[in-house]
Structure formats: C-alpha cells, structure tokens
CSV table of N, CA and C in Angstrom, one decimal:
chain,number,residue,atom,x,y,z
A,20,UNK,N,210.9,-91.4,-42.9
A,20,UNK,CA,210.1,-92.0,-44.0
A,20,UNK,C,210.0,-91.0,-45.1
A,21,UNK,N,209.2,-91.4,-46.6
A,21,UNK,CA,209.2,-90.5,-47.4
A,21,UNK,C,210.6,-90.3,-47.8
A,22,UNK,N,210.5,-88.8,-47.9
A,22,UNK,CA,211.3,-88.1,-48.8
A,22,UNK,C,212.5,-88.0,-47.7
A,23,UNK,N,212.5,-87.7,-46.4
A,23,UNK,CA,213.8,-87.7,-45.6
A,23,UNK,C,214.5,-89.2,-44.8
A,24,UNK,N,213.4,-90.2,-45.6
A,24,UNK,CA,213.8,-91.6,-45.0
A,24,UNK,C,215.0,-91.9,-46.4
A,25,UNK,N,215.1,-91.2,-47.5
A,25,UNK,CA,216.4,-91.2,-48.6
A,25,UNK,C,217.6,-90.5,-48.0
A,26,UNK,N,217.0,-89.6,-47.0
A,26,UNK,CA,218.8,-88.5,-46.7
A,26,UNK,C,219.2,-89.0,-45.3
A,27,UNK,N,218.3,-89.4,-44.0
A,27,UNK,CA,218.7,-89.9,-42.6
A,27,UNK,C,218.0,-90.9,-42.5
A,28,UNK,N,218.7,-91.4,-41.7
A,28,UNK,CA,217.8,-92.9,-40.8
A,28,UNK,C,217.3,-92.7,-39.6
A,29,UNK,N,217.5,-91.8,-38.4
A,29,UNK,CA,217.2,-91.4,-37.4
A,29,UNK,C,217.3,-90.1,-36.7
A,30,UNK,N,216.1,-90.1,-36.0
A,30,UNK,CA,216.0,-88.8,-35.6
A,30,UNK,C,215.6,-88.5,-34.3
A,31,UNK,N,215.9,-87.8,-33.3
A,31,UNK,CA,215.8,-87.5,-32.1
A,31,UNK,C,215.0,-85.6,-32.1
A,32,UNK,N,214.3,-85.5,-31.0
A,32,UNK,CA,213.4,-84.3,-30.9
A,32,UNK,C,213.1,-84.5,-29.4
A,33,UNK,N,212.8,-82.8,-29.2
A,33,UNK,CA,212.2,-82.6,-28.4
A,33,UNK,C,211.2,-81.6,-28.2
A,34,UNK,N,210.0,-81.4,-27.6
A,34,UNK,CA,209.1,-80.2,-27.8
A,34,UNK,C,208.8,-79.9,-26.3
A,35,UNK,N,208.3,-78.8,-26.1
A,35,UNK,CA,207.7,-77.9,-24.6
A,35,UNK,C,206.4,-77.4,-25.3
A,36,UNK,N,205.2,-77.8,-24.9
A,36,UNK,CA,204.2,-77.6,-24.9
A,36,UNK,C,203.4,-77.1,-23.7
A,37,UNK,N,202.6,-75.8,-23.6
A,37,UNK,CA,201.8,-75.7,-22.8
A,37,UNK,C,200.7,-75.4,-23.1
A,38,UNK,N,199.4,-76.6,-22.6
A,38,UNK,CA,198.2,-77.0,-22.9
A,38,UNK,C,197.3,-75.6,-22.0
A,39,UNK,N,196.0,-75.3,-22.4
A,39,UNK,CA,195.5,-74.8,-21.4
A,39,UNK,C,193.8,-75.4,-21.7
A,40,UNK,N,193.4,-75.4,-20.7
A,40,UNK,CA,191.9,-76.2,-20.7
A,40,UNK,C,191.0,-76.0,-21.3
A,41,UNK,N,190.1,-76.5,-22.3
A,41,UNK,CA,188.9,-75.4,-22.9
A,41,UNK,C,187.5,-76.1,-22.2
A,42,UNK,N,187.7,-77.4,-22.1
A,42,UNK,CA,186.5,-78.2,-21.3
A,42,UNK,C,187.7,-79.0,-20.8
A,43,UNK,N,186.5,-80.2,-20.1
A,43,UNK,CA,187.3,-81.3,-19.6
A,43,UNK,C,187.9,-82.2,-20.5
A,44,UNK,N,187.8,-82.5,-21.7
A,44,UNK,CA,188.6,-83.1,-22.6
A,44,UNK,C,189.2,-82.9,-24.0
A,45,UNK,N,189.0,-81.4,-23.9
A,45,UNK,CA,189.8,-80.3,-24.7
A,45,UNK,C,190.9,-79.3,-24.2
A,46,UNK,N,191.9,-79.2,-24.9
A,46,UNK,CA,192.9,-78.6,-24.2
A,46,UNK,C,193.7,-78.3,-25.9
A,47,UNK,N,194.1,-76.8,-26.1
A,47,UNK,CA,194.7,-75.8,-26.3
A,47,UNK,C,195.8,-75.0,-25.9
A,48,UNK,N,196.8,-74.9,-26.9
A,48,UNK,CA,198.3,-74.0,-26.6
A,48,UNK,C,199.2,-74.4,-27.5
A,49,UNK,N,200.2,-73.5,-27.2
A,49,UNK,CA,201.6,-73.3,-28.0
A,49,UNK,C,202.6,-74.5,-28.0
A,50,UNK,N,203.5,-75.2,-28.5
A,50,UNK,CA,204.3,-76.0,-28.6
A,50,UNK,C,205.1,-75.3,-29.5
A,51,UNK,N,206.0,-75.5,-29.3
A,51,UNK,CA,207.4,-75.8,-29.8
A,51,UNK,C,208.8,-76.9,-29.7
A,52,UNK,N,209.9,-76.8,-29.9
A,52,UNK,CA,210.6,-78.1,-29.9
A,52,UNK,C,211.6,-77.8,-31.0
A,53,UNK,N,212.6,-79.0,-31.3
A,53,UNK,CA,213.5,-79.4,-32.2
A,53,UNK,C,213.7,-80.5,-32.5
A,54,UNK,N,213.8,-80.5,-33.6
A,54,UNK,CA,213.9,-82.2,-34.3
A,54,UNK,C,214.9,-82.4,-35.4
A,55,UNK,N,216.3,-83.4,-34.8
A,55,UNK,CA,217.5,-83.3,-35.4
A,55,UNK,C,217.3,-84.6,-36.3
A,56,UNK,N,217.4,-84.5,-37.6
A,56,UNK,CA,217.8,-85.8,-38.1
A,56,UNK,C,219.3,-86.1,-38.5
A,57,UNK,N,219.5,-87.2,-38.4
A,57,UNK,CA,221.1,-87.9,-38.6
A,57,UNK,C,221.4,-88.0,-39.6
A,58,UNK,N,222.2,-87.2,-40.6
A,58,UNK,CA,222.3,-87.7,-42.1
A,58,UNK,C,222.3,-89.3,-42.5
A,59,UNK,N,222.3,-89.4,-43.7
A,59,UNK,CA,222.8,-91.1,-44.0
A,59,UNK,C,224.0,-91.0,-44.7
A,60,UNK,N,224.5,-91.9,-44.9
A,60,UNK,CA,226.1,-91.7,-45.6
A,60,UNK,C,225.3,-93.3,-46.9
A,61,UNK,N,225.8,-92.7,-47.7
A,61,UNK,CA,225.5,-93.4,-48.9
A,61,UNK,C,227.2,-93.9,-50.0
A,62,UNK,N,226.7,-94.7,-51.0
A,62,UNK,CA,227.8,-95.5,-51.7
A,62,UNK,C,227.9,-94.4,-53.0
A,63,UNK,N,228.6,-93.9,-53.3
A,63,UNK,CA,228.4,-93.1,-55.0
A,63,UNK,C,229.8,-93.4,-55.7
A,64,UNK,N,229.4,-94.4,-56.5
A,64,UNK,CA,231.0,-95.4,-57.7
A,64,UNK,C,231.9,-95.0,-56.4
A,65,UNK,N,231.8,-96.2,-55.4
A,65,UNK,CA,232.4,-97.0,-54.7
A,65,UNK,C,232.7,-95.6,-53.3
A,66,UNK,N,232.4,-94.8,-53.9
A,66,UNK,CA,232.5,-93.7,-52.7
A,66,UNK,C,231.8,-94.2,-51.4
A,67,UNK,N,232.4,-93.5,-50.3
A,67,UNK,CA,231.2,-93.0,-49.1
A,67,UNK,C,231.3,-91.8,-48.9
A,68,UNK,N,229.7,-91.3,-49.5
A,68,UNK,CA,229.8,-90.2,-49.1
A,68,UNK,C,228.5,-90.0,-48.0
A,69,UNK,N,229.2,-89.0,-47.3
A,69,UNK,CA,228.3,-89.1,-45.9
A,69,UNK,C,226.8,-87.2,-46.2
A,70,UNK,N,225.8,-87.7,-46.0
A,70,UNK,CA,225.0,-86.4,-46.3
A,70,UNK,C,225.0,-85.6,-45.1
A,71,UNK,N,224.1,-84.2,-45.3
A,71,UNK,CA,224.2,-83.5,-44.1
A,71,UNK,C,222.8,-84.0,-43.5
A,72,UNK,N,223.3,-83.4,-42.2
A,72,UNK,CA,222.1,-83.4,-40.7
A,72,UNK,C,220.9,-82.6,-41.6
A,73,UNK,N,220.0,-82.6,-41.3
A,73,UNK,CA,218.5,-81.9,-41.1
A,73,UNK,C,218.0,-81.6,-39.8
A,74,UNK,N,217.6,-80.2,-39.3
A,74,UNK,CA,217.4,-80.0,-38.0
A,74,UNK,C,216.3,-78.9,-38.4
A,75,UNK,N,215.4,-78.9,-37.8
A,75,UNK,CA,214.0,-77.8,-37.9
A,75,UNK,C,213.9,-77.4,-36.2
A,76,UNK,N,213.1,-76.3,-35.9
A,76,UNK,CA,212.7,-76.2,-34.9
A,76,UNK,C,211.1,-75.9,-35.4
A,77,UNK,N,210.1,-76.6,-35.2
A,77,UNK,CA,208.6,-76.6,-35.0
A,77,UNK,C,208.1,-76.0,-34.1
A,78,UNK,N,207.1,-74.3,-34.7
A,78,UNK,CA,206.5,-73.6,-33.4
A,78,UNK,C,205.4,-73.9,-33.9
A,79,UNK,N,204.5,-74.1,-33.7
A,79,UNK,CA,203.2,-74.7,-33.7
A,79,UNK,C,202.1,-74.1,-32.5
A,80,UNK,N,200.9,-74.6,-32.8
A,80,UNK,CA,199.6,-74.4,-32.2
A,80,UNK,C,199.3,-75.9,-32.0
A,81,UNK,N,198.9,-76.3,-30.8
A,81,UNK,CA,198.5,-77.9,-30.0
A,81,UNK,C,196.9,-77.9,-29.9
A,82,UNK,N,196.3,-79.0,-29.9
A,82,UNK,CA,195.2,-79.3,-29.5
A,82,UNK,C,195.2,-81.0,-28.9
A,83,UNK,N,194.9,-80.8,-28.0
A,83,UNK,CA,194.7,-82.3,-27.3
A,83,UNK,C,193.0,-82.8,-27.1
A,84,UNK,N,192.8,-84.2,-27.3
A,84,UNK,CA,191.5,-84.2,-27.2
A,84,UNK,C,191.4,-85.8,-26.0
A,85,UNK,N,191.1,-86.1,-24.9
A,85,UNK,CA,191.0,-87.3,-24.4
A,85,UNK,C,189.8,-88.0,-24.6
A,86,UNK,N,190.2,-88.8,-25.5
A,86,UNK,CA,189.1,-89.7,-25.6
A,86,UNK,C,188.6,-90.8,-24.9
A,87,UNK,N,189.3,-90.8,-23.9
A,87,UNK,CA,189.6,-91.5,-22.6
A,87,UNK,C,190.2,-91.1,-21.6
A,88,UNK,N,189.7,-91.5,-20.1
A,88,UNK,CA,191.3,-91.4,-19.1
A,88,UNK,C,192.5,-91.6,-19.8
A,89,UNK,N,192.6,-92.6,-20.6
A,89,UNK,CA,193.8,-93.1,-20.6
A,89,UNK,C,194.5,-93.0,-21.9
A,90,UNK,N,193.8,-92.4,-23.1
A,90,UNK,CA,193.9,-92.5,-24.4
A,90,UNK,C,193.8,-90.6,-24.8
A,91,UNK,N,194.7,-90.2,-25.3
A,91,UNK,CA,194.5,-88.6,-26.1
A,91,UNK,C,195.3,-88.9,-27.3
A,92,UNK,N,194.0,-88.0,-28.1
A,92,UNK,CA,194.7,-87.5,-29.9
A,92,UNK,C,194.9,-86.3,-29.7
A,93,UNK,N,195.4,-85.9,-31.0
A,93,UNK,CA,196.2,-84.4,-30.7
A,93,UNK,C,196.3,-84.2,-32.0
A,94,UNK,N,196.9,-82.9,-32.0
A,94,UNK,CA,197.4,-82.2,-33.3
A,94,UNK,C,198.4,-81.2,-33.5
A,95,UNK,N,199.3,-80.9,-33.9
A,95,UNK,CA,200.3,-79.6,-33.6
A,95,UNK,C,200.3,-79.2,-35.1
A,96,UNK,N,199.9,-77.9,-35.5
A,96,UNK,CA,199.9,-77.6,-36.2
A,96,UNK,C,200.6,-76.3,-36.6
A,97,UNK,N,201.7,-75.6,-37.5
A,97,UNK,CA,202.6,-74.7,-37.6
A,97,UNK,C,203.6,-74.8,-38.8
A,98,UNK,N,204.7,-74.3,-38.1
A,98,UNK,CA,205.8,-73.8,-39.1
A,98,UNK,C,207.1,-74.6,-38.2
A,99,UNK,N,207.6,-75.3,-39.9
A,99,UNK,CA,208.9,-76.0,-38.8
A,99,UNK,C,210.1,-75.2,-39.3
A,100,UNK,N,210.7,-74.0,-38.6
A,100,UNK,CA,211.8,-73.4,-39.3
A,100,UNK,C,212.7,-74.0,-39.4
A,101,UNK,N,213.5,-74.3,-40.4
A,101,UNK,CA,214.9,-75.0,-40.9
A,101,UNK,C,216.0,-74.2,-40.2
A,102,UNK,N,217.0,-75.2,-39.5
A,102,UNK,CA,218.3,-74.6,-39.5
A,102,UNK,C,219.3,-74.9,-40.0
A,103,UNK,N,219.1,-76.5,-40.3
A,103,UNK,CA,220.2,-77.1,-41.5
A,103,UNK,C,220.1,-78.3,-42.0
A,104,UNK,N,220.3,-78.3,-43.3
A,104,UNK,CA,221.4,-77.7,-43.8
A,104,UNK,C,221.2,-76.5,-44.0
A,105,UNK,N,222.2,-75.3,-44.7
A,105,UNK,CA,222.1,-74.8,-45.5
A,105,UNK,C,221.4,-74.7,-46.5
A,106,UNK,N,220.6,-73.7,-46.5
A,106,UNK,CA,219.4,-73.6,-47.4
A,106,UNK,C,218.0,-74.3,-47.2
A,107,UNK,N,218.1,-74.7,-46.3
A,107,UNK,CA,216.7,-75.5,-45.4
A,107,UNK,C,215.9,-74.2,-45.1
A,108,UNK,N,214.8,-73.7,-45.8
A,108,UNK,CA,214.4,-73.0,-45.5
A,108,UNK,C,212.4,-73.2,-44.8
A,109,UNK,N,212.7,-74.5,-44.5
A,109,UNK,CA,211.4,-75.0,-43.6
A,109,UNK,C,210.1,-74.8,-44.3
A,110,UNK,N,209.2,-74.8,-43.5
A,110,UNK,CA,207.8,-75.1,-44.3
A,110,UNK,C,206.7,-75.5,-43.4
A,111,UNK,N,205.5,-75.9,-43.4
A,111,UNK,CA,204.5,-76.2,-43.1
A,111,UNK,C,204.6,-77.1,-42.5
A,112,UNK,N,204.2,-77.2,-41.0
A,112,UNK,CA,204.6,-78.5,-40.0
A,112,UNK,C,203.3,-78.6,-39.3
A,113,UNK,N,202.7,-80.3,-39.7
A,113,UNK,CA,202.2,-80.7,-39.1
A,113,UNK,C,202.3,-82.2,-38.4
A,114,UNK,N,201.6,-82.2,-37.2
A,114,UNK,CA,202.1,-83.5,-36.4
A,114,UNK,C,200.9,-84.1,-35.6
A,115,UNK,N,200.1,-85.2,-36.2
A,115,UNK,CA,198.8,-85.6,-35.8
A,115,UNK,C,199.8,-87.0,-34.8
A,116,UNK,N,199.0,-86.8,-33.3
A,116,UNK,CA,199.9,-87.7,-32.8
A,116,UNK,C,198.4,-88.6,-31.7
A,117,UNK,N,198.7,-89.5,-31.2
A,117,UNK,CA,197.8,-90.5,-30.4
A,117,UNK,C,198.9,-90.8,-28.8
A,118,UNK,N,198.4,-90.7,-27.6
A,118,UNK,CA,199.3,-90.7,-26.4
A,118,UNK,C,198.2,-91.9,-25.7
A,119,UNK,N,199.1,-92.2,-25.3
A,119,UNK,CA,198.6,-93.2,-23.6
A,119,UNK,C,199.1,-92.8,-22.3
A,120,UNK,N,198.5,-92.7,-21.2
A,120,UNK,CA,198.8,-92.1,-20.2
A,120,UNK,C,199.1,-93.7,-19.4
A,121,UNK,N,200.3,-93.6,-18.4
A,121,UNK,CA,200.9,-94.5,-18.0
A,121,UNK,C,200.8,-94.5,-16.6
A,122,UNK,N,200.5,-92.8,-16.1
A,122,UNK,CA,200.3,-92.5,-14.9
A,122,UNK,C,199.6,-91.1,-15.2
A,123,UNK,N,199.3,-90.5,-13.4
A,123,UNK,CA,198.9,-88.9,-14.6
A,123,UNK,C,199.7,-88.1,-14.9
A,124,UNK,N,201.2,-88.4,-14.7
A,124,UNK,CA,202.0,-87.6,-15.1
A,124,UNK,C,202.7,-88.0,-16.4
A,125,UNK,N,202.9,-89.2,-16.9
A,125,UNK,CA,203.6,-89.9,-18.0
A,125,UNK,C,202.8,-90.1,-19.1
A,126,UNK,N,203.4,-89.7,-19.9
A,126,UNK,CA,201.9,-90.7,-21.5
A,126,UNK,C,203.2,-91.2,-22.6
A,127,UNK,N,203.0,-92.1,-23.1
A,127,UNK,CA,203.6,-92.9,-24.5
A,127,UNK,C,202.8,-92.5,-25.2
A,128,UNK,N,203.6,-91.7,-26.5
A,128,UNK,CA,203.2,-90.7,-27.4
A,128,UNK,C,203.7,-91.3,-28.8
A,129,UNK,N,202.9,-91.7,-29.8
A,129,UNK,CA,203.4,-92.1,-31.2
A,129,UNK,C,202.5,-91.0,-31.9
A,130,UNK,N,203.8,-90.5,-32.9
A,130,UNK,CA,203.3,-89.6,-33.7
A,130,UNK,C,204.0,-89.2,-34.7
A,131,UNK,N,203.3,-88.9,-36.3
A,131,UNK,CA,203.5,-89.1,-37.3
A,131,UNK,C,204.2,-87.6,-37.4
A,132,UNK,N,205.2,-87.0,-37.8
A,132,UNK,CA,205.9,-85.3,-37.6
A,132,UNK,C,206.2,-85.1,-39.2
A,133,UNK,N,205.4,-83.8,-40.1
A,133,UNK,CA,206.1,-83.5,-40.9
A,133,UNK,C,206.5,-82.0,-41.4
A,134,UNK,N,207.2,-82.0,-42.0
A,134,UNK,CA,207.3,-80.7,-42.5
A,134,UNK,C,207.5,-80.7,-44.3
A,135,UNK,N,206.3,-79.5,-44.5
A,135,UNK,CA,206.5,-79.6,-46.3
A,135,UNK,C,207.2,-78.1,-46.4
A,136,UNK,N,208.1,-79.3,-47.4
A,136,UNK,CA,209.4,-78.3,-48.0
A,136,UNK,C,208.7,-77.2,-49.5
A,137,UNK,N,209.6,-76.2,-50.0
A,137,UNK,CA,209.1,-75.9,-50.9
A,137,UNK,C,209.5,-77.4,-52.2
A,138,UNK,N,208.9,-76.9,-53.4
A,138,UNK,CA,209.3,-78.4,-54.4
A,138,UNK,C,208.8,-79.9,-54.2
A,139,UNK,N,207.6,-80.0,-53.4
A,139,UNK,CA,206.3,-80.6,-53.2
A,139,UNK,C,207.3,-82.3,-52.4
A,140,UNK,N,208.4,-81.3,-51.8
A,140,UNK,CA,209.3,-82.4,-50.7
A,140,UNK,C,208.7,-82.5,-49.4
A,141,UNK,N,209.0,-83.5,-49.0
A,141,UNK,CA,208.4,-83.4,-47.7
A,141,UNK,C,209.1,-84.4,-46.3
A,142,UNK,N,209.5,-83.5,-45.5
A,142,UNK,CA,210.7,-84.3,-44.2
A,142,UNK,C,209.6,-84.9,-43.5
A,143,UNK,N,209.2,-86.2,-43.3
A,143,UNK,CA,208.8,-87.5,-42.6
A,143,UNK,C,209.4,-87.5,-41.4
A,144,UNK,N,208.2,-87.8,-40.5
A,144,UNK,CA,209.3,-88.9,-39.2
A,144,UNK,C,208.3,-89.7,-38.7
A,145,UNK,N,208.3,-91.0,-37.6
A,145,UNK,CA,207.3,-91.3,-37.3
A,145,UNK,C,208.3,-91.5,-36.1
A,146,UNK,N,207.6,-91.4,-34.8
A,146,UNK,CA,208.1,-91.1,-33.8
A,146,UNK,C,207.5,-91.8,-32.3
A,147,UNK,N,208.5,-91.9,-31.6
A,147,UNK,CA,207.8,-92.6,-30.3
A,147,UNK,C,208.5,-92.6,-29.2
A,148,UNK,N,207.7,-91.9,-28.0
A,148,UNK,CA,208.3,-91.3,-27.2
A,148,UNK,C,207.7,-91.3,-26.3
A,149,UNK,N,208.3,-90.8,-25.1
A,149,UNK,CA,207.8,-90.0,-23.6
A,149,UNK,C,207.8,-88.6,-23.7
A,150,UNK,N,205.9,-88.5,-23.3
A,150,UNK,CA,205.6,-87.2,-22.1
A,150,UNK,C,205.4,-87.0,-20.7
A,151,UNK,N,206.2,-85.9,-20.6
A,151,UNK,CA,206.5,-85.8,-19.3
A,151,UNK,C,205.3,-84.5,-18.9
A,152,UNK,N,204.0,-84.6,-17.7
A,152,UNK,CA,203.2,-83.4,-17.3
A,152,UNK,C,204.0,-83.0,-16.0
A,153,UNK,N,203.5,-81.6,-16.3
A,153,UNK,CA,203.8,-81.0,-14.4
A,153,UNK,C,202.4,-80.2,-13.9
A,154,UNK,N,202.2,-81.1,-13.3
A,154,UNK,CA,200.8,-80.0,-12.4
A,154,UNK,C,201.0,-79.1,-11.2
C-alpha cells in the first residue's frame, strides 16, 4: 500500500523473534526477518516495463502485550536494512501488529509493516499470516 503499493503488488516475509517475559502479559526481545516484495511491471507508450524487487531485512526490538488468552498486540520497532534495489538504503521500521492464538502454539497475526525511506517515502505492507511458538 502507499508509496510501495505504486512499484509491487505482493509481498512475502518472514521474522524469528525471541520474546522473553517481563510479567504475565508482557513479553520483550529481539526480532528480526525479511521481507521480499515482487516488483510490478507497468505500461510506459505501449511498453512493458517490468520494475525491480524491494527486499529489506528488519532487525527490530518486539513487545507483545495479551490482552487476552486468546488476543495479543504488539509492536516491532527498528531498522529495516535495504538490500534491493540498488540503492535501497532502508530506514526506520515499524510494525504495530494484533495476533489470535489458534492453539498455544499457533496465532493468526495481521499486521501493518513499514519502513521510512529517506525523501519522506515510505514502503507499506499489510500483512497476514502464521506464528509459529516453541516452548
């Protein structure tokens, strides 16, 4: 969406986060991950021209909060470094996300992911997925 819903249409990611406990419905740690978007190929005077991929890797700081058994917000907050294109030189990554737990190991995770570029740009995603816990 935004500013990278003009250059791709889809995007695929993945993160490894490890939470640690601060109470019983606070939890803190590290995440990281990668998040590939699919260029779009566009018409230019009858052309196709196809754009490039966008790919960041986000290292970030996590906060989880359950507001429920069955309901957690969250927050990942960091730096998404750019790998490409060329000249992607990344920026400020934040990712405020909402999970539902499915079991205690599974949660369906929707969450807003961005990264601000320098030139007041900014790479969009809105996202929806599976987490996977290991206890």
């Amino acid at each position: 969406i935004g500013d990278g819903g003009d250059f791709a249409t889809f995007s695929i990611g993945a993160d490894l986060t490890y939470l640690f406990p601060i109470s019983d419905t606070f939890s803190v740690g590290p995440t990281a991950g990668i998040s590939h978007s699919f260029g779009d190929s566009i018409d230019v005077l009858g052309t196709t021209v196809d754009l490039d991929d966008w790919t960041f890797i986000p290292v970030a700081a996590a906060g989880r909060f359950a507001i429920s058994d069955a309901f957690k917000v969250g927050i990942d907050l960091g730096y998404g470094v750019g790998v490409a294109p060329n000249g992607n030189d990344g920026g400020f990554y934040y990712a405020p996300r909402l999970g539902y737990a499915v079991s205690d190991l599974i949660e369906i995770v929707a969450a807003y992911r961005s990264v601000s570029l320098d030139n007041s740009v900014s790479w969009d995603i809105i996202s929806l997925g599976l987490q996977f816990g290991i206890d």
